[in-house]
Short mmCIF file of C-alpha atoms and ligand atoms in Angstrom, two decimals:
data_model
loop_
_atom_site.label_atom_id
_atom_site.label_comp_id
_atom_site.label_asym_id
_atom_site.label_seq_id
_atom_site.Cartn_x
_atom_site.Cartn_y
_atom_site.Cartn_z
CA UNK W 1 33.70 -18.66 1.96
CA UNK W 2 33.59 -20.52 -1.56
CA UNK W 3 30.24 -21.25 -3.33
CA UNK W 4 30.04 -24.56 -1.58
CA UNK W 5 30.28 -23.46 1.78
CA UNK W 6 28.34 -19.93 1.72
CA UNK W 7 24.50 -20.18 1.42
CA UNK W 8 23.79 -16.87 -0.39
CA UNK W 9 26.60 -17.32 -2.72
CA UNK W 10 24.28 -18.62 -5.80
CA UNK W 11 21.66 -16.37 -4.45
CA UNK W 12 23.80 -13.05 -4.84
CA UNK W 13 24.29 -13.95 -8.38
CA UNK W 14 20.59 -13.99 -8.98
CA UNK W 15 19.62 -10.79 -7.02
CA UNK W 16 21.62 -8.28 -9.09
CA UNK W 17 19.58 -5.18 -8.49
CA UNK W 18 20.70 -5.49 -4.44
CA UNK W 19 23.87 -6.13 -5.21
CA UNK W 20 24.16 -3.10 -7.49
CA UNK W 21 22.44 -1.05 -4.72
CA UNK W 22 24.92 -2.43 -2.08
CA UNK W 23 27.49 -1.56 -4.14
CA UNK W 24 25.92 2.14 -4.80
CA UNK W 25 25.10 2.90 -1.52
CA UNK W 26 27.83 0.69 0.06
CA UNK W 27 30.63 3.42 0.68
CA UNK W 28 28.57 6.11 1.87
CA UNK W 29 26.10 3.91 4.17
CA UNK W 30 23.53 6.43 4.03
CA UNK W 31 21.60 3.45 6.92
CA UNK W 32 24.52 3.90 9.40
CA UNK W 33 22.61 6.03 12.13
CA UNK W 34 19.85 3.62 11.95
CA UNK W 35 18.29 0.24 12.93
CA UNK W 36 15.95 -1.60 10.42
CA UNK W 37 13.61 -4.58 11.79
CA UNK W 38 13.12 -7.42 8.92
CA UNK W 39 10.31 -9.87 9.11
CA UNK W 40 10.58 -12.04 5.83
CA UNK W 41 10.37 -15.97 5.42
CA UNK W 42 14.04 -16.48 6.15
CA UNK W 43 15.89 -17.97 3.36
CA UNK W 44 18.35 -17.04 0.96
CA UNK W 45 17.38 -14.74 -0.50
CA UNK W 46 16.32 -12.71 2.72
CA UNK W 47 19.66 -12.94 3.64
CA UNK W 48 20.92 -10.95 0.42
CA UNK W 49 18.36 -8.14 1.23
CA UNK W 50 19.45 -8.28 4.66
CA UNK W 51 23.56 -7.96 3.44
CA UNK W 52 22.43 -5.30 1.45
CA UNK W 53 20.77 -3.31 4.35
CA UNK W 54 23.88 -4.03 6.22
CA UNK W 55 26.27 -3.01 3.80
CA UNK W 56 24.08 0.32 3.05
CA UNK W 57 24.78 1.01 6.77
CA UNK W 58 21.87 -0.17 8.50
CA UNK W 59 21.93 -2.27 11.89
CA UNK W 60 19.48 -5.08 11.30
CA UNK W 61 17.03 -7.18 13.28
CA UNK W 62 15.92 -10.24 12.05
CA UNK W 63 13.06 -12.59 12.33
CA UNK W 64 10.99 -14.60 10.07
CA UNK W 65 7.50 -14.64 8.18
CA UNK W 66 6.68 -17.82 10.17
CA UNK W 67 9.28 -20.48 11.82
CA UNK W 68 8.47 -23.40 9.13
CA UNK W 69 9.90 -21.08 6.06
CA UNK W 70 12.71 -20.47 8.41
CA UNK W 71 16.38 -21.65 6.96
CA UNK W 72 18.66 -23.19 9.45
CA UNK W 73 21.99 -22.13 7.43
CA UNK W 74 20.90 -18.80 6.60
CA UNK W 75 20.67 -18.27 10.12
CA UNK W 76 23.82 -19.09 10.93
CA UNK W 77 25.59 -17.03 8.19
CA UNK W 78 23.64 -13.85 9.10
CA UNK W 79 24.22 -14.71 12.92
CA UNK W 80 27.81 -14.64 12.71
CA UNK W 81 27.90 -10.90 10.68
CA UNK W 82 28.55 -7.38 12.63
CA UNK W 83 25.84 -5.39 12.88
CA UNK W 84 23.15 -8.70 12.03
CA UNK W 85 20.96 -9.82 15.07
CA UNK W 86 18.75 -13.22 14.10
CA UNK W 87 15.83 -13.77 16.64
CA UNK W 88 14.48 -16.78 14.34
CA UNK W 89 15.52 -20.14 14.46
CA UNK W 90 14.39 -23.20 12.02
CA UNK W 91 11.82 -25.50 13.88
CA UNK W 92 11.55 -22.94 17.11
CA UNK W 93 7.69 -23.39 18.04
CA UNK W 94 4.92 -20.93 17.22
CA UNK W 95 5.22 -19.30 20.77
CA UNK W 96 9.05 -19.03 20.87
CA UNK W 97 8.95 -17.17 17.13
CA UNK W 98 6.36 -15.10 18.87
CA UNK W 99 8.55 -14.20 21.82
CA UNK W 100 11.77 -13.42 19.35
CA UNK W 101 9.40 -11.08 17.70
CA UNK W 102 8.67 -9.06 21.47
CA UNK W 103 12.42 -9.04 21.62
CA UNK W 104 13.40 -7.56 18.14
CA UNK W 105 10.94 -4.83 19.20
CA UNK W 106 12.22 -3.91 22.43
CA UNK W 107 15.39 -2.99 20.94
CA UNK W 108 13.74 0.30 19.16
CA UNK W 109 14.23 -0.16 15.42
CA UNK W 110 13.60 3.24 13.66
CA UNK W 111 12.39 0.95 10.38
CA UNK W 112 10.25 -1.51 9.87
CA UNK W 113 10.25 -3.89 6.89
CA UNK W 114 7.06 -6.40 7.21
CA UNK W 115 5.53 -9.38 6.32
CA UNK W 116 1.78 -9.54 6.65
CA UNK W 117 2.01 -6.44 9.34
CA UNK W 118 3.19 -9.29 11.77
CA UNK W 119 5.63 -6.67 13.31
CA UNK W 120 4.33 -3.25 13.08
CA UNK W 121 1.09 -5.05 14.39
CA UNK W 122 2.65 -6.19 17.36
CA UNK W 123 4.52 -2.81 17.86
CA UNK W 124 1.18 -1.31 17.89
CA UNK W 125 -0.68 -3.85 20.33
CA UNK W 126 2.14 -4.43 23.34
CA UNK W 127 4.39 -1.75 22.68
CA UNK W 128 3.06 1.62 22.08
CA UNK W 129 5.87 3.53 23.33
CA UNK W 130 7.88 2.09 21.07
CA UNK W 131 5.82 2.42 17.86
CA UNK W 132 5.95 6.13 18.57
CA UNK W 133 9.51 6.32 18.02
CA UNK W 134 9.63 4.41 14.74
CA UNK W 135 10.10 6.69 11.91
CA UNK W 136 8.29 4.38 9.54
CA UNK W 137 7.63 0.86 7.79
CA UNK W 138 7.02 -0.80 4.45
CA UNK W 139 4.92 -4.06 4.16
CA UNK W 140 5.68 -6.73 1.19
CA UNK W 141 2.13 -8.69 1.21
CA UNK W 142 -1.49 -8.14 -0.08
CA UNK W 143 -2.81 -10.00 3.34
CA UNK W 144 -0.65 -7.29 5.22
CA UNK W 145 -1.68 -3.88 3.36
CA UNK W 146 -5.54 -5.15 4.59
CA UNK W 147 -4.77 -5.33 8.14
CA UNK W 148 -2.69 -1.72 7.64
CA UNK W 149 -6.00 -0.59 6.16
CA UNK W 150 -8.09 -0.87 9.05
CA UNK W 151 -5.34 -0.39 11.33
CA UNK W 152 -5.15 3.23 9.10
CA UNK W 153 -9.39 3.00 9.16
CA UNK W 154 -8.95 3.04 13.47
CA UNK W 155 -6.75 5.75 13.68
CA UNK W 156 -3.92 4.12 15.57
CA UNK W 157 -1.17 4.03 12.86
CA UNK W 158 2.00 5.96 14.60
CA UNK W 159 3.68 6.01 11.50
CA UNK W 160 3.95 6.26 7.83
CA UNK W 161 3.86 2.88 6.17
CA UNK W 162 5.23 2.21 2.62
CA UNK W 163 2.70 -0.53 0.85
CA UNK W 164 5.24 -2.28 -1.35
CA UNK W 165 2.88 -4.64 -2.02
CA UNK W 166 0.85 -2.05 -4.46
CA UNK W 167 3.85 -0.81 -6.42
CA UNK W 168 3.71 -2.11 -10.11
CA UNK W 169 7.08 -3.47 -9.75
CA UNK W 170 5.91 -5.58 -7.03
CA UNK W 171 2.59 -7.18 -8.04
CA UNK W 172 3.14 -7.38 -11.81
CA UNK W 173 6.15 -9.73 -10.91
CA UNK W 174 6.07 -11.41 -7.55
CA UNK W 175 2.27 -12.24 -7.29
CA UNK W 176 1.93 -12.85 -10.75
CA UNK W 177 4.74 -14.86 -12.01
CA UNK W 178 7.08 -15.81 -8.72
CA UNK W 179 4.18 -17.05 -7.00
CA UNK W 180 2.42 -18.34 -10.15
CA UNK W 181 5.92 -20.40 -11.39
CA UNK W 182 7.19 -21.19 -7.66
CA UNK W 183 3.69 -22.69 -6.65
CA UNK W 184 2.91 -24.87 -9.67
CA UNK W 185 6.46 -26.52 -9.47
CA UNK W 186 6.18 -27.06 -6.04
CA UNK W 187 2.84 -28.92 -6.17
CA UNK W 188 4.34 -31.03 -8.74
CA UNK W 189 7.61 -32.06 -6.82
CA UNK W 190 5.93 -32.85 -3.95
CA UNK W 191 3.40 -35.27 -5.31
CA UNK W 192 6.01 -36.21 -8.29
CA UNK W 193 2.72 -35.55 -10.95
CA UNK W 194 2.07 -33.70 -13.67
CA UNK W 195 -0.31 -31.11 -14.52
CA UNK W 196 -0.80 -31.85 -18.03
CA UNK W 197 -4.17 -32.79 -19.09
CA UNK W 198 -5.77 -32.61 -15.43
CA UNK W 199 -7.92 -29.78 -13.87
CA UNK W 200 -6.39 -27.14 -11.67
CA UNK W 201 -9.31 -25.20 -10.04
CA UNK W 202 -7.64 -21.92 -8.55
CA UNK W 203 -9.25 -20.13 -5.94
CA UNK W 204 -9.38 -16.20 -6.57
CA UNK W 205 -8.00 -14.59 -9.78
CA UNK W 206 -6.09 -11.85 -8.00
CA UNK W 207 -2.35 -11.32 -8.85
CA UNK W 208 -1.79 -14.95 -7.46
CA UNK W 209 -4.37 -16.56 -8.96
CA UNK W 210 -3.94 -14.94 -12.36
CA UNK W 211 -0.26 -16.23 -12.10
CA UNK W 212 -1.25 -19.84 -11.43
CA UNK W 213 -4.32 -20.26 -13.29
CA UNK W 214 -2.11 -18.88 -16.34
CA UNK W 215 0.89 -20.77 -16.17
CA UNK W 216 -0.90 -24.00 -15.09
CA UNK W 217 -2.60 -23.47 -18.68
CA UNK W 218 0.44 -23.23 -20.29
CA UNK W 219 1.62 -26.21 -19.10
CA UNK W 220 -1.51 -27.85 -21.18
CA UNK W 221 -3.99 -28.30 -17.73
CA UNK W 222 -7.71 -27.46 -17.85
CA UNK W 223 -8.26 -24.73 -15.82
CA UNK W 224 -11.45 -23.54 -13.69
CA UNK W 225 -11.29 -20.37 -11.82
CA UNK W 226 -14.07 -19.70 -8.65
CA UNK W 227 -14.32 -15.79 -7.58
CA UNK W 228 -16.44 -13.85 -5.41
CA UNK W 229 -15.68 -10.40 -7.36
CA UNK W 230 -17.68 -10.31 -10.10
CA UNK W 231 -14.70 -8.55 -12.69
CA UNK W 232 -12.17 -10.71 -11.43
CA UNK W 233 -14.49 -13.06 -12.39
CA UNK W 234 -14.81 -11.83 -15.89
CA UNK W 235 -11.50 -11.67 -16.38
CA UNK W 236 -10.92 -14.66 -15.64
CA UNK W 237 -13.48 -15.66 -18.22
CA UNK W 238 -12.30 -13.43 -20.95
CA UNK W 239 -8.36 -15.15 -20.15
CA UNK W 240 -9.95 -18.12 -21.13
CA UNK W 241 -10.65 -20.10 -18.05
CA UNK W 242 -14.04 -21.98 -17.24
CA UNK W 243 -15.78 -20.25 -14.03
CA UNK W 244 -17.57 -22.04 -11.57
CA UNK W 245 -18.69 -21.96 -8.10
CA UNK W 246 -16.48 -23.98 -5.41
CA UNK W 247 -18.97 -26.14 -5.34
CA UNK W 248 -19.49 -27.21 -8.76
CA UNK W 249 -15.61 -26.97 -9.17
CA UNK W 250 -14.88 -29.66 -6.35
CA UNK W 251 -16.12 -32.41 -8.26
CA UNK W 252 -14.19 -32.42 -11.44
CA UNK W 253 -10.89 -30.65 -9.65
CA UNK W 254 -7.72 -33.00 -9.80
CA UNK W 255 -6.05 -30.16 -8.24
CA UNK W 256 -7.24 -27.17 -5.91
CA UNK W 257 -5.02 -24.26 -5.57
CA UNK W 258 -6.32 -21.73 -3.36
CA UNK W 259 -4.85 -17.91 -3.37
CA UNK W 260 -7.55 -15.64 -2.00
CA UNK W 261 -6.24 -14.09 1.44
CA UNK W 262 -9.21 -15.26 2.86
CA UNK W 263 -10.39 -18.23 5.02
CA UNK W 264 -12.75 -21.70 4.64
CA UNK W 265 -12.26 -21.08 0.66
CA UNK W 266 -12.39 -25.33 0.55
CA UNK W 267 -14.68 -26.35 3.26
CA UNK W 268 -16.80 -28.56 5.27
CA UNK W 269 -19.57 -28.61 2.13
CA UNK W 270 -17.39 -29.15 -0.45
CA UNK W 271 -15.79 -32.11 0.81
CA UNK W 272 -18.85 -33.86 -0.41
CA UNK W 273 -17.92 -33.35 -3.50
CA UNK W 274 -14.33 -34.19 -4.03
CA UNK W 275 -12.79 -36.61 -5.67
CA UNK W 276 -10.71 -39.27 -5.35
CA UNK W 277 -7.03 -38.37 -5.16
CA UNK W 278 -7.76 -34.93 -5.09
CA UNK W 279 -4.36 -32.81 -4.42
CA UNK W 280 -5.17 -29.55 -2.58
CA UNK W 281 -3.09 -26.80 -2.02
CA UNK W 282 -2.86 -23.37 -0.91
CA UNK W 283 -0.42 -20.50 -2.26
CA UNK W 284 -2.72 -17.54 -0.60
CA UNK W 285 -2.65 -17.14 3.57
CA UNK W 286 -0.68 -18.50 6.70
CA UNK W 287 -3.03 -21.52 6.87
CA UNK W 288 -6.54 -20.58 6.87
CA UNK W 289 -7.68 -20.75 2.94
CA UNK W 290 -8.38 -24.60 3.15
CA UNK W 291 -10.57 -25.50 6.32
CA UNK W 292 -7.71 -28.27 7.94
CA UNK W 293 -10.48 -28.76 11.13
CA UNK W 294 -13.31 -29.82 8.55
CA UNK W 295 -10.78 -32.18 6.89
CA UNK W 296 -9.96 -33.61 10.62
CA UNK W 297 -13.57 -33.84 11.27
CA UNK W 298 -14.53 -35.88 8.13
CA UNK W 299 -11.42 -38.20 8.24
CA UNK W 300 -11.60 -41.58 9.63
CA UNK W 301 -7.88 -41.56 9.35
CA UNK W 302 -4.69 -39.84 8.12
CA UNK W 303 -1.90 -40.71 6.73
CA UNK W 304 1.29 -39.16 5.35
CA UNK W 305 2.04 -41.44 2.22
CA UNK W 306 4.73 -38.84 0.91
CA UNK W 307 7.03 -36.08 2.64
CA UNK W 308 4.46 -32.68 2.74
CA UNK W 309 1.07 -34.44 2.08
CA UNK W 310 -1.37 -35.22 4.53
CA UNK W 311 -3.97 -37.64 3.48
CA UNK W 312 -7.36 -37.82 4.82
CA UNK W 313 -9.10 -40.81 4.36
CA UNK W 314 -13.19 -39.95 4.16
CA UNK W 315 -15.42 -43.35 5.15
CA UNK W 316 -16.39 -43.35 1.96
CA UNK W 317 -13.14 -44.65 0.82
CA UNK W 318 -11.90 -41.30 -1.04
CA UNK W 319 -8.66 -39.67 -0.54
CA UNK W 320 -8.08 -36.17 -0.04
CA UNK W 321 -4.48 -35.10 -0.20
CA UNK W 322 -3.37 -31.67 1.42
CA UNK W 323 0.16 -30.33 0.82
CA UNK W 324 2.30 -28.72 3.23
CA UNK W 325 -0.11 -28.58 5.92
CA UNK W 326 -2.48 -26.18 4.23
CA UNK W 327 0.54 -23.34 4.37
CA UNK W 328 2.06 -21.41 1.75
CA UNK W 329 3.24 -24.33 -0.87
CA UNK W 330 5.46 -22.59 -2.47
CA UNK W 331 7.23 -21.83 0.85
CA UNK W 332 6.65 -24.52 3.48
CA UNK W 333 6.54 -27.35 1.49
CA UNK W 334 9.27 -30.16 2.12
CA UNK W 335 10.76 -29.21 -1.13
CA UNK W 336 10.09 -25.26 -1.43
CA UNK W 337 12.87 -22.93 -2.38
CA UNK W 338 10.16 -20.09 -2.28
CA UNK W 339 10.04 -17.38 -5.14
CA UNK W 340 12.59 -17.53 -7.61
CA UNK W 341 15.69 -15.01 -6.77
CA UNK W 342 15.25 -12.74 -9.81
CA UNK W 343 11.61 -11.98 -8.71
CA UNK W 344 13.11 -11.38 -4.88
CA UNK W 345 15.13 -9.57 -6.14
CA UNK W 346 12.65 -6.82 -7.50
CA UNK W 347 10.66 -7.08 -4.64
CA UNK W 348 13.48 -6.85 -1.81
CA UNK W 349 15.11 -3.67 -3.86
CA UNK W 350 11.83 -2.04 -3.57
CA UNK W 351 11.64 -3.04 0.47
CA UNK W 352 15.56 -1.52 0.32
CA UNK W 353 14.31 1.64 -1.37
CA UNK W 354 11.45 2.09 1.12
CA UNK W 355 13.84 1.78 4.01
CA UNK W 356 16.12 4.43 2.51
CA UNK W 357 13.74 6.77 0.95
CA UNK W 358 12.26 7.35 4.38
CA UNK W 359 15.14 7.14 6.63
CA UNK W 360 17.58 8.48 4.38
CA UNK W 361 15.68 10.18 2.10
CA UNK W 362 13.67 12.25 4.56
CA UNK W 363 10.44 11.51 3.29
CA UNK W 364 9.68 9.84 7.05
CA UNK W 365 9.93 13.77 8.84
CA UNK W 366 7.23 14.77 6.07
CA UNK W 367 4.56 12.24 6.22
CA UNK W 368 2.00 11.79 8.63
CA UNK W 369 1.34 8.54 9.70
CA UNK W 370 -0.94 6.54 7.54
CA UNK W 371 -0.52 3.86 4.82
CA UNK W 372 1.11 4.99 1.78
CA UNK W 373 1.64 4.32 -2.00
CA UNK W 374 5.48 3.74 -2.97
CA UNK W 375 6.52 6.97 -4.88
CA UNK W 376 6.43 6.43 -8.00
CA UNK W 377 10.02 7.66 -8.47
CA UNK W 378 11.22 4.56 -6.45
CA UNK W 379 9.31 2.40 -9.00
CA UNK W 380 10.61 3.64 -11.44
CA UNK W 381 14.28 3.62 -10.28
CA UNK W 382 13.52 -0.58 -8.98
CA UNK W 383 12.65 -0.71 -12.93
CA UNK W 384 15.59 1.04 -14.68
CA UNK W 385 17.98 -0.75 -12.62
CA UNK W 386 16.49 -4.07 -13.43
CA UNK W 387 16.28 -3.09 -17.09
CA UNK W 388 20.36 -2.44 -16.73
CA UNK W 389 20.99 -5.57 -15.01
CA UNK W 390 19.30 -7.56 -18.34
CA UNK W 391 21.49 -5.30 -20.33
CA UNK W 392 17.79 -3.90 -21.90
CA UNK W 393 17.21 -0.54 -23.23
CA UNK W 394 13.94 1.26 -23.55
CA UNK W 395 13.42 4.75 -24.99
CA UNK W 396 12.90 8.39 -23.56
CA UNK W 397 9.98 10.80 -23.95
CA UNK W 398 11.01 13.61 -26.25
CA UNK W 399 10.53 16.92 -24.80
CA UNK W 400 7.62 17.43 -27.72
CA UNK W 401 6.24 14.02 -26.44
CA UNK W 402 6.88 15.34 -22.85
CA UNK W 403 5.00 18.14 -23.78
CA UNK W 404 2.26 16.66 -25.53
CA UNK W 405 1.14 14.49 -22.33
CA UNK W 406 1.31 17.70 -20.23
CA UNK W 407 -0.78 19.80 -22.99
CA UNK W 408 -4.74 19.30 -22.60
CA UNK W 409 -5.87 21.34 -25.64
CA UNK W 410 -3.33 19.67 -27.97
CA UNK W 411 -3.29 22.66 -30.35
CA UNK W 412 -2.14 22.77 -33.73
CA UNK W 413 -0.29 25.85 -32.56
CA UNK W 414 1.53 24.25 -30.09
CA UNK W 415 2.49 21.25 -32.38
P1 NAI U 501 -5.68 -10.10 -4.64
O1 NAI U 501 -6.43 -9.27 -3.68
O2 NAI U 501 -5.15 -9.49 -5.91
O3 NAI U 501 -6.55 -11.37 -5.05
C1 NAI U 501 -7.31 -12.14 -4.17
C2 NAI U 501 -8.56 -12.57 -4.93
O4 NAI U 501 -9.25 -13.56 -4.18
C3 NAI U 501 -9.55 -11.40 -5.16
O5 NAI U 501 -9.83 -11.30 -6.54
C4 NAI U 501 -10.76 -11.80 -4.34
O6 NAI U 501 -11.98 -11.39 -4.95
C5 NAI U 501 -10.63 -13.32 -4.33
N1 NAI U 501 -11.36 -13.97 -3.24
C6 NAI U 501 -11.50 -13.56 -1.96
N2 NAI U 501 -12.24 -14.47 -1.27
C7 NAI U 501 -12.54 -15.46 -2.14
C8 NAI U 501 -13.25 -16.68 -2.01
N3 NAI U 501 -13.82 -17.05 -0.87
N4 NAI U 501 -13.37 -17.47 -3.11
C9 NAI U 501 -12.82 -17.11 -4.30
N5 NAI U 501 -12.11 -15.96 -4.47
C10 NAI U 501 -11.98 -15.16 -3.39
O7 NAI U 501 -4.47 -10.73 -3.82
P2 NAI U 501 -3.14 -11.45 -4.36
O8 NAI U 501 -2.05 -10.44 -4.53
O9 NAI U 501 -3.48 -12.34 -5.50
O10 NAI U 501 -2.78 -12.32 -3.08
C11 NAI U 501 -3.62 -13.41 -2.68
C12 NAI U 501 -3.05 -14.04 -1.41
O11 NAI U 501 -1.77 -14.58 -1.69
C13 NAI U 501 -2.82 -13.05 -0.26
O12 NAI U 501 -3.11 -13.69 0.95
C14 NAI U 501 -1.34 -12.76 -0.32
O13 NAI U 501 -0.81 -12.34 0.94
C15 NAI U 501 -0.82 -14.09 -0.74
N6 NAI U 501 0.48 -14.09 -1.38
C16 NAI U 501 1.15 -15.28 -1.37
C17 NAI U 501 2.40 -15.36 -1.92
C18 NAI U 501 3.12 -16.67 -1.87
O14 NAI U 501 4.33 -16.66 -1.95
N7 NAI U 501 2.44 -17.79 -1.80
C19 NAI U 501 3.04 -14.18 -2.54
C20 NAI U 501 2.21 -13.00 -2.61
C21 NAI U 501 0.97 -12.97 -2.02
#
């Protein structure tokens, strides 16, 4: 296939720390004995981690994060690969992604790779004989390291879980600057305006919000942060944005951007306040962070005056405009390409080197089931390889230096 005809051709060339572990672990398939189950909003650049899984050995099982994010050509490319089974397909309903989901269970993958513990969830709930047989999982989101918490907090985990989400190498870069950058400029195709000069209120200064509210300031908007931790909340004072309560925030917001994992963070009480033309948005959870039934319950009438906004026309005569439904913007929206492929790329490598490091590696026989921090060694490794791909050097302790870190006293003698 040329670059015109293959759908993760410009991809690959943006996701060079998977293609240098494909081509590292690519000869001696260290995967081949095994079966890995992928959950991931199915685009592009899934496909490249799922190629690279492939090529490291693995048999793979694939469905998506949800069936809106899901791309029809991507399917078909992975669909028509050895050793690739898709049970995803763009535009399937809810309840038919749901059903693929039972399926890719039932066929026993040893792995689990997850998005928002969708799958090792499930595995859990309807399929316990199965779950006791998988030798472990890693899970990419913040939403899905809660539910493995109190999964891990009721004592039914059946095996050790990998939280990629809280490796440096994830957050610092995905949360921060992939959803940050792929959110703003997806708000801003969709409604063809521009931030410059207006208010962005963002909802939560997590690694999301910190992202947005950031870049939305470099790009010369006024910026209003609302929190319910009170040092988030100072951060995102000392950063330099205004903090307010939702409430107070409505009224002078030309844009809401909501990234909190949590639901009703736009509600029923603050419609009230809202202005005109409002754009809201939501770059946090599924669907849940703006109230869509309150929005339904005020409107006297909606209308869809441009591909991914919904606008709800109050009796009042004000316009509230939601994008993509209330889902993920920088995913779902008519015009998402989702996170940029060099910050996939970091992310995906570190889902690759959770896969391998406990299937592979051996760490799965060791652990006990439970939740888990990433070693730090796998970090690490994402990070030098990343640093080669930008053809970037960075120093190395000195054994002194190594051995002044390790020495507590730090005596003149020993220095
Ligand atoms: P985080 O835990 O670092 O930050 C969330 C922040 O929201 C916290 O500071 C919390 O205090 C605050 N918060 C909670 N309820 C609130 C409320 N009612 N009002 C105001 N603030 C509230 O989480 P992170 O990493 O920033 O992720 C946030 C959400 O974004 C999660 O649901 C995560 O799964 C999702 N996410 C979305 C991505 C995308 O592509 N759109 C990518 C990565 C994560």
């Amino acid at each position: 296939m040329s670059d015109e005809t293959d759908p993760l051709a410009w991809t690959r060339d943006y996701t060079p720390i998977l293609r240098s572990l494909a081509e590292e672990y690519g000869d001696d398939e260290p995967l081949s004995d095994y079966t890995v189950a992928l959950a991931s909003h199915l685009e592009q650049k899934t496909g490249v981690l799922v190629e690279t899984l492939n090529e490291a050995g693995a048999d793979v099982l694939v469905t998506g994060s949800e069936p809106h994010s899901t791309k029809a050509e991507v399917v078909d490319t992975l669909r028509d690969q050895p050793g690739i089974e898709t049970f995803v397909e763009a535009g399937m309903s809810e309840e038919a992604w749901e059903a693929g989901q039972h399926d890719l269970l039932e066929r026993e993958p040893d792995f689990i790779l997850d998005d928002g513990c969708e799958l090792i969830a499930k595995v859990h709930a309807d399929h316990p004989e199965i779950a006791r047989h998988v030798v472990g999982g890693g899970e990419q989101t913040t939403a899905g390291i809660t539910r493995l918490e109190a999964m891990e907090a009721d004592d039914v985990l059946e095996f050790p879980v990998y939280g990629v989400n809280d490796t440096p190498m994830k957050h610092f870069f995905d949360n921060v600057h992939g959803t940050g950058e792929s959110s703003l400029s997806n708000v801003m195709i969709t409604t063809n305006t521009m931030l410059s000069g207006k208010t962005v209120v963002v909802s939560g200064y997590g690694y999301c919000g910190r992202g947005i509210a950031r870049k939305a300031r470099g790009m010369g908007a006024q910026t209003i942060v609302t929190e319910v931790d009170p040092r988030k909340a100072l951060e995102a004072h000392m950063d330099g944005h205004r903090i307010e309560t939702m409430e107070a925030a409505a009224s002078e917001a030309d844009y809401v951007i909501t990234s909190t994992g949590n639901r009703d963070v736009v509600r029923e009480e603050h419609l009230d306040e809202l202005q005109d033309g409002v754009i809201l948005a939501n770059a946090g959870h599924f669907d849940v962070e703006i109230a869509i039934a309150d929005l339904e319950d005020a409107a006297e009438r909606v209308t869809e005056p441009r591909d991914g906004v919904t606008r709800y026309h109050l009796d009042d005569g004000r316009r509230i405009n939601l994008l993509a439904e209330g889902r993920l913007v920088n995913l779902t929206g008519p015009h998402s390409n989702g996170h940029p492929a060099e910050v996939m790329d970091t992310t995906f490598a570190m889902m690759f080197e959770a896969a391998r490091d406990m299937l592979a590696g051996g760490s799965g026989e060791e652990l006990a089931p439970g939740l888990y921090a990433i070693p730090d060694r796998l970090d690490r490794e994402v990070a030098y390889r990343k640093l080669d791909t930008l053809d970037v050097a960075v120093d190395d302790l000195t054994e002194r230096q190594r051995e002044y870190y390790e020495d507590w006293e730090h005596s003149d003698s020993a220095f």
